[in-house]
Amino acid sequence: MTGGERRHDVWAAGDAYERYMGRWSRLVADVFLGRLAPAPGLSWIDVGCGTGALAHAAAARCAPRAVLGVDRSEGFVATAARAAAEGTRFVVADATALPVRDASHDVAVSGLALNFLPEPADAVRESVRAVRPGGLVAAYVWDYAGGMDVLRAFWAAAEEVDPDAAALDESRRFPLCRPGTLGALWTEAGLVDVSTRPVVVPTVFTGLDDLWTPFLAGQGPAPGYLAAAPPAVRDRVREALAARLPVAGDGSVTLRARAWAVEGRRP
């Protein structure tokens, strides 16, 4: 990832992220946990917790003993903490330097964060360090290359208007977001019983404004690109995007979002 690309990867305002991706993050977290089916009474750490979608879902449906959410964004941690359940807490820390003792947790999870880390392998190894022998390490990332319909439509529209936008497209920048690459990352970290699977959820928008407005909030690569673009370019991208969307008679737009999940155990 180049310095220019990093300037567009803004993740700071929790409320803006909720409108952009948070609503779909919660759906993916619920499906992911349902398939993970962990035992109750475990100690969890959520690495790169963002606004807390996965940590909150784990607290609500997995009967954990405790949940710790860790993220380097103060804004995201503040948003997550506002809705924290009893036994759940959130702290500002880096994924590659978790503020926990060795083998102190039963489960380490990460949702939609690994691909944005400069050294994802270091973060996975740190998660392995944090769990006890036999402990579970699991994560999921968006399938930017083929499974995020709204982003595929957005970047196709942006590249039609501005060919230079292609350099920021997540499908080009994040090769980690594929099952084979994820599985290899887990295996190389020393985990065993490694498996990957897709997680697919619907993304239903009430209309074009519901889809487009979150792109103007500056949170993430696509909104970051728009924030830096001249107003005339933004308007043309909106028109090109609208032309690509499957709009129903009532104005709604139904798309899908796919993530790839991976899990393994510390031997």
Coordinates of C-alpha atoms in Angstrom, one line a residue:
M1 CA 0.0 0.0 0.0
T2 CA 1.5 3.3 -1.0
G3 CA 1.5 6.5 1.1
G4 CA -1.1 8.0 -1.3
E5 CA -3.4 5.1 -0.9
R6 CA -3.1 5.3 2.9
R7 CA -4.4 8.9 2.9
H8 CA -7.7 7.6 1.7
D9 CA -8.0 4.9 4.4
V10 CA -9.6 7.0 7.0
W11 CA -11.2 5.1 9.9
A12 CA -11.8 7.6 12.8
A13 CA -15.5 8.6 13.1
G14 CA -17.6 5.8 14.5
D15 CA -21.0 7.2 13.6
A16 CA -20.0 7.8 10.0
Y17 CA -18.6 4.3 9.7
E18 CA -21.9 2.9 11.1
R19 CA -23.8 4.5 8.2
Y20 CA -21.3 3.3 5.6
M21 CA -20.4 -0.3 6.6
G22 CA -21.4 -0.8 10.2
R23 CA -25.0 -1.8 9.4
W24 CA -23.7 -4.7 7.2
S25 CA -20.9 -5.5 9.6
R26 CA -23.4 -6.4 12.2
L27 CA -25.2 -8.8 9.8
V28 CA -21.9 -10.5 9.0
A29 CA -20.9 -10.8 12.6
D30 CA -24.1 -12.6 13.5
V31 CA -23.7 -15.2 10.7
F32 CA -20.0 -15.6 11.5
L33 CA -20.7 -16.3 15.2
G34 CA -23.6 -18.7 14.4
R35 CA -21.2 -20.9 12.4
L36 CA -18.4 -20.6 14.9
A37 CA -20.7 -21.9 17.6
P38 CA -18.2 -21.4 20.6
A39 CA -18.9 -22.8 24.0
P40 CA -20.2 -20.5 26.7
G41 CA -18.1 -19.0 29.5
L42 CA -15.0 -18.2 27.4
S43 CA -12.8 -15.2 27.5
W44 CA -12.8 -13.3 24.2
I45 CA -10.6 -10.7 22.6
D46 CA -11.7 -8.8 19.4
V47 CA -8.7 -7.5 17.5
G48 CA -9.4 -4.4 15.4
C49 CA -12.8 -4.2 16.9
G50 CA -13.9 -1.0 15.1
T51 CA -17.2 0.2 16.4
G52 CA -17.8 -3.0 18.2
A53 CA -20.1 -5.0 15.9
L54 CA -18.4 -8.3 16.5
A55 CA -17.7 -7.8 20.2
H56 CA -21.3 -6.7 20.9
A57 CA -22.6 -9.7 18.9
A58 CA -20.3 -12.1 20.8
A59 CA -21.5 -10.7 24.2
A60 CA -25.2 -11.0 23.1
R61 CA -25.2 -14.5 21.7
C62 CA -22.2 -16.5 23.0
A63 CA -22.5 -16.1 26.8
P64 CA -18.8 -15.2 27.2
R65 CA -17.1 -14.7 30.6
A66 CA -15.6 -11.5 29.3
V67 CA -15.0 -9.7 26.0
L68 CA -12.2 -7.2 25.3
G69 CA -12.3 -5.1 22.2
V70 CA -9.0 -3.5 20.9
D71 CA -8.7 -0.9 18.2
R72 CA -6.1 1.8 17.4
S73 CA -8.9 4.3 16.5
E74 CA -10.0 6.4 19.5
G75 CA -13.1 7.4 17.7
F76 CA -14.1 3.8 17.0
V77 CA -13.4 2.7 20.6
A78 CA -15.5 5.5 22.0
T79 CA -18.4 4.5 19.8
A80 CA -18.1 0.8 20.8
A81 CA -17.8 1.7 24.5
R82 CA -21.1 3.6 24.4
A83 CA -23.0 0.3 23.8
A84 CA -20.9 -2.0 25.9
A85 CA -22.7 -4.8 27.8
E86 CA -21.6 -5.9 31.2
G87 CA -18.4 -7.8 31.0
T88 CA -17.4 -6.1 27.8
R89 CA -14.8 -3.4 27.6
F90 CA -12.9 -1.6 24.8
V91 CA -9.4 -0.1 24.8
V92 CA -7.2 1.8 22.3
A93 CA -4.2 -0.4 21.4
D94 CA -2.5 -1.8 18.3
A95 CA -3.3 -5.2 16.9
T96 CA 0.4 -6.1 16.8
A97 CA 0.9 -5.3 20.5
L98 CA -2.1 -6.5 22.4
P99 CA -2.3 -5.4 26.0
V100 CA -2.8 -8.9 27.4
R101 CA -0.7 -11.7 28.9
D102 CA 0.3 -14.8 27.0
A103 CA -2.4 -17.5 26.8
S104 CA -4.8 -15.3 28.7
H105 CA -7.9 -15.7 26.4
D106 CA -9.9 -18.6 25.0
V107 CA -10.9 -16.9 21.7
A108 CA -9.3 -14.3 19.5
V109 CA -11.4 -12.9 16.7
S110 CA -11.1 -10.1 14.2
G111 CA -13.8 -8.7 11.9
L112 CA -13.1 -6.7 8.7
A113 CA -9.8 -5.4 9.9
L114 CA -6.8 -7.5 8.9
N115 CA -6.5 -6.2 5.4
F116 CA -6.0 -2.7 6.6
L117 CA -3.1 -3.5 8.9
P118 CA 0.4 -2.9 7.5
E119 CA 1.6 -6.3 8.8
P120 CA -1.4 -8.6 9.1
A121 CA 0.9 -11.6 9.8
D122 CA 2.2 -9.9 12.9
A123 CA -1.4 -9.3 14.1
V124 CA -2.3 -13.0 13.6
R125 CA 0.8 -14.1 15.5
E126 CA -0.1 -11.7 18.3
S127 CA -3.6 -13.2 18.4
V128 CA -2.1 -16.7 18.7
R129 CA 0.1 -15.5 21.6
A130 CA -3.0 -14.2 23.4
V131 CA -5.0 -17.5 23.3
R132 CA -4.3 -20.6 25.4
P133 CA -3.3 -23.9 23.8
G134 CA -6.4 -25.2 22.1
G135 CA -7.8 -21.7 21.9
L136 CA -9.6 -20.5 18.8
V137 CA -8.3 -17.8 16.4
A138 CA -10.9 -16.7 13.8
A139 CA -11.5 -13.7 11.5
Y140 CA -13.3 -12.5 8.4
V141 CA -12.7 -9.9 5.8
W142 CA -14.8 -8.5 2.9
D143 CA -14.4 -10.2 -0.4
Y144 CA -13.5 -7.0 -2.2
A145 CA -12.6 -8.7 -5.5
G146 CA -15.9 -10.4 -6.2
G147 CA -18.3 -10.3 -3.3
M148 CA -19.0 -6.7 -2.4
D149 CA -21.6 -5.6 -5.0
V150 CA -21.9 -2.0 -3.8
L151 CA -18.1 -1.4 -4.0
R152 CA -17.8 -3.2 -7.3
A153 CA -20.5 -0.8 -8.7
F154 CA -18.9 2.2 -7.0
W155 CA -15.4 1.6 -8.3
A156 CA -16.6 0.7 -11.8
A157 CA -18.4 4.1 -11.9
A158 CA -15.4 6.0 -10.4
E159 CA -13.0 4.4 -12.9
E160 CA -15.3 5.4 -15.8
V161 CA -15.2 9.0 -14.7
D162 CA -11.6 9.0 -13.4
P163 CA -9.2 6.2 -14.5
D164 CA -6.8 7.1 -11.7
A165 CA -9.3 5.9 -9.2
A166 CA -8.4 2.3 -10.1
A167 CA -5.3 2.6 -7.8
L168 CA -7.5 2.9 -4.8
D169 CA -9.9 0.0 -5.5
E170 CA -9.8 -2.4 -2.6
S171 CA -10.0 -5.4 -5.0
R172 CA -6.5 -4.4 -6.4
R173 CA -5.0 -3.5 -3.1
F174 CA -6.0 -6.3 -0.7
P175 CA -5.0 -9.7 -2.0
L176 CA -5.4 -10.9 1.6
C177 CA -9.1 -10.9 1.1
R178 CA -9.2 -14.4 -0.6
P179 CA -9.7 -17.8 1.0
G180 CA -6.4 -19.3 -0.1
T181 CA -4.4 -16.3 1.2
L182 CA -6.3 -16.2 4.5
G183 CA -5.8 -19.9 5.0
A184 CA -2.1 -19.7 4.3
L185 CA -1.8 -16.8 6.8
W186 CA -3.3 -18.9 9.5
T187 CA -1.2 -21.9 8.7
E188 CA 2.0 -19.9 8.7
A189 CA 1.1 -18.5 12.1
G190 CA 1.3 -22.1 13.4
L191 CA -2.5 -22.7 13.8
V192 CA -4.0 -26.1 13.1
D193 CA -7.4 -27.4 11.9
V194 CA -7.5 -24.3 9.6
S195 CA -10.6 -23.8 7.5
T196 CA -12.2 -21.0 5.4
R197 CA -15.7 -20.4 4.3
P198 CA -17.9 -17.6 2.8
V199 CA -20.3 -15.5 4.7
V200 CA -22.9 -13.8 2.6
V201 CA -25.5 -11.2 3.7
P202 CA -28.0 -9.1 1.8
T203 CA -27.4 -5.3 1.6
V204 CA -30.7 -3.6 1.0
F205 CA -30.9 0.2 0.5
T206 CA -34.1 2.1 0.6
G207 CA -33.0 4.2 -2.4
L208 CA -30.1 5.9 -4.1
D209 CA -29.7 8.4 -1.3
D210 CA -29.5 5.7 1.3
L211 CA -26.7 4.1 -0.7
W212 CA -24.9 7.2 -1.8
T213 CA -24.9 9.5 1.3
P214 CA -22.6 7.3 3.4
F215 CA -20.0 7.5 0.6
L216 CA -19.8 11.3 1.4
A217 CA -18.7 10.8 5.1
G218 CA -15.0 10.2 4.4
Q219 CA -14.7 6.9 6.2
G220 CA -12.8 4.3 4.2
P221 CA -11.1 4.2 0.8
A222 CA -14.1 4.9 -1.4
P223 CA -15.4 7.8 0.7
G224 CA -11.9 9.0 1.1
Y225 CA -11.5 9.2 -2.6
L226 CA -14.8 11.2 -3.0
A227 CA -13.7 13.6 -0.2
A228 CA -10.6 14.4 -2.1
A229 CA -12.3 14.7 -5.5
P230 CA -13.7 17.9 -7.0
P231 CA -17.5 18.4 -6.7
A232 CA -17.9 17.9 -10.5
V233 CA -16.2 14.5 -10.3
R234 CA -18.4 13.5 -7.3
D235 CA -21.5 14.4 -9.3
R236 CA -20.4 12.4 -12.3
V237 CA -19.5 9.4 -10.2
R238 CA -23.0 9.5 -8.6
E239 CA -24.6 9.5 -12.0
A240 CA -22.5 6.7 -13.3
L241 CA -23.2 4.6 -10.2
A242 CA -26.9 5.2 -10.4
A243 CA -26.9 3.8 -13.9
R244 CA -25.3 0.6 -12.7
L245 CA -27.7 -0.2 -9.9
P246 CA -30.7 -2.7 -10.0
V247 CA -33.4 -0.3 -8.8
A248 CA -36.7 -1.9 -7.9
G249 CA -40.1 -0.3 -8.6
D250 CA -40.2 1.2 -5.1
G251 CA -36.8 2.7 -5.6
S252 CA -35.0 0.3 -3.3
V253 CA -31.7 -1.4 -4.3
T254 CA -30.9 -5.0 -3.2
L255 CA -27.3 -6.1 -3.4
R256 CA -25.2 -8.6 -1.5
A257 CA -22.0 -8.6 0.5
R258 CA -19.7 -11.5 0.9
A259 CA -16.9 -12.0 3.4
W260 CA -14.4 -14.8 3.7
A261 CA -14.0 -16.3 7.2
V262 CA -11.0 -18.3 8.5
E263 CA -10.5 -20.1 11.7
G264 CA -7.9 -22.3 13.4
R265 CA -6.7 -23.5 16.8
R266 CA -3.5 -22.9 18.7
P267 CA -1.8 -26.3 19.1

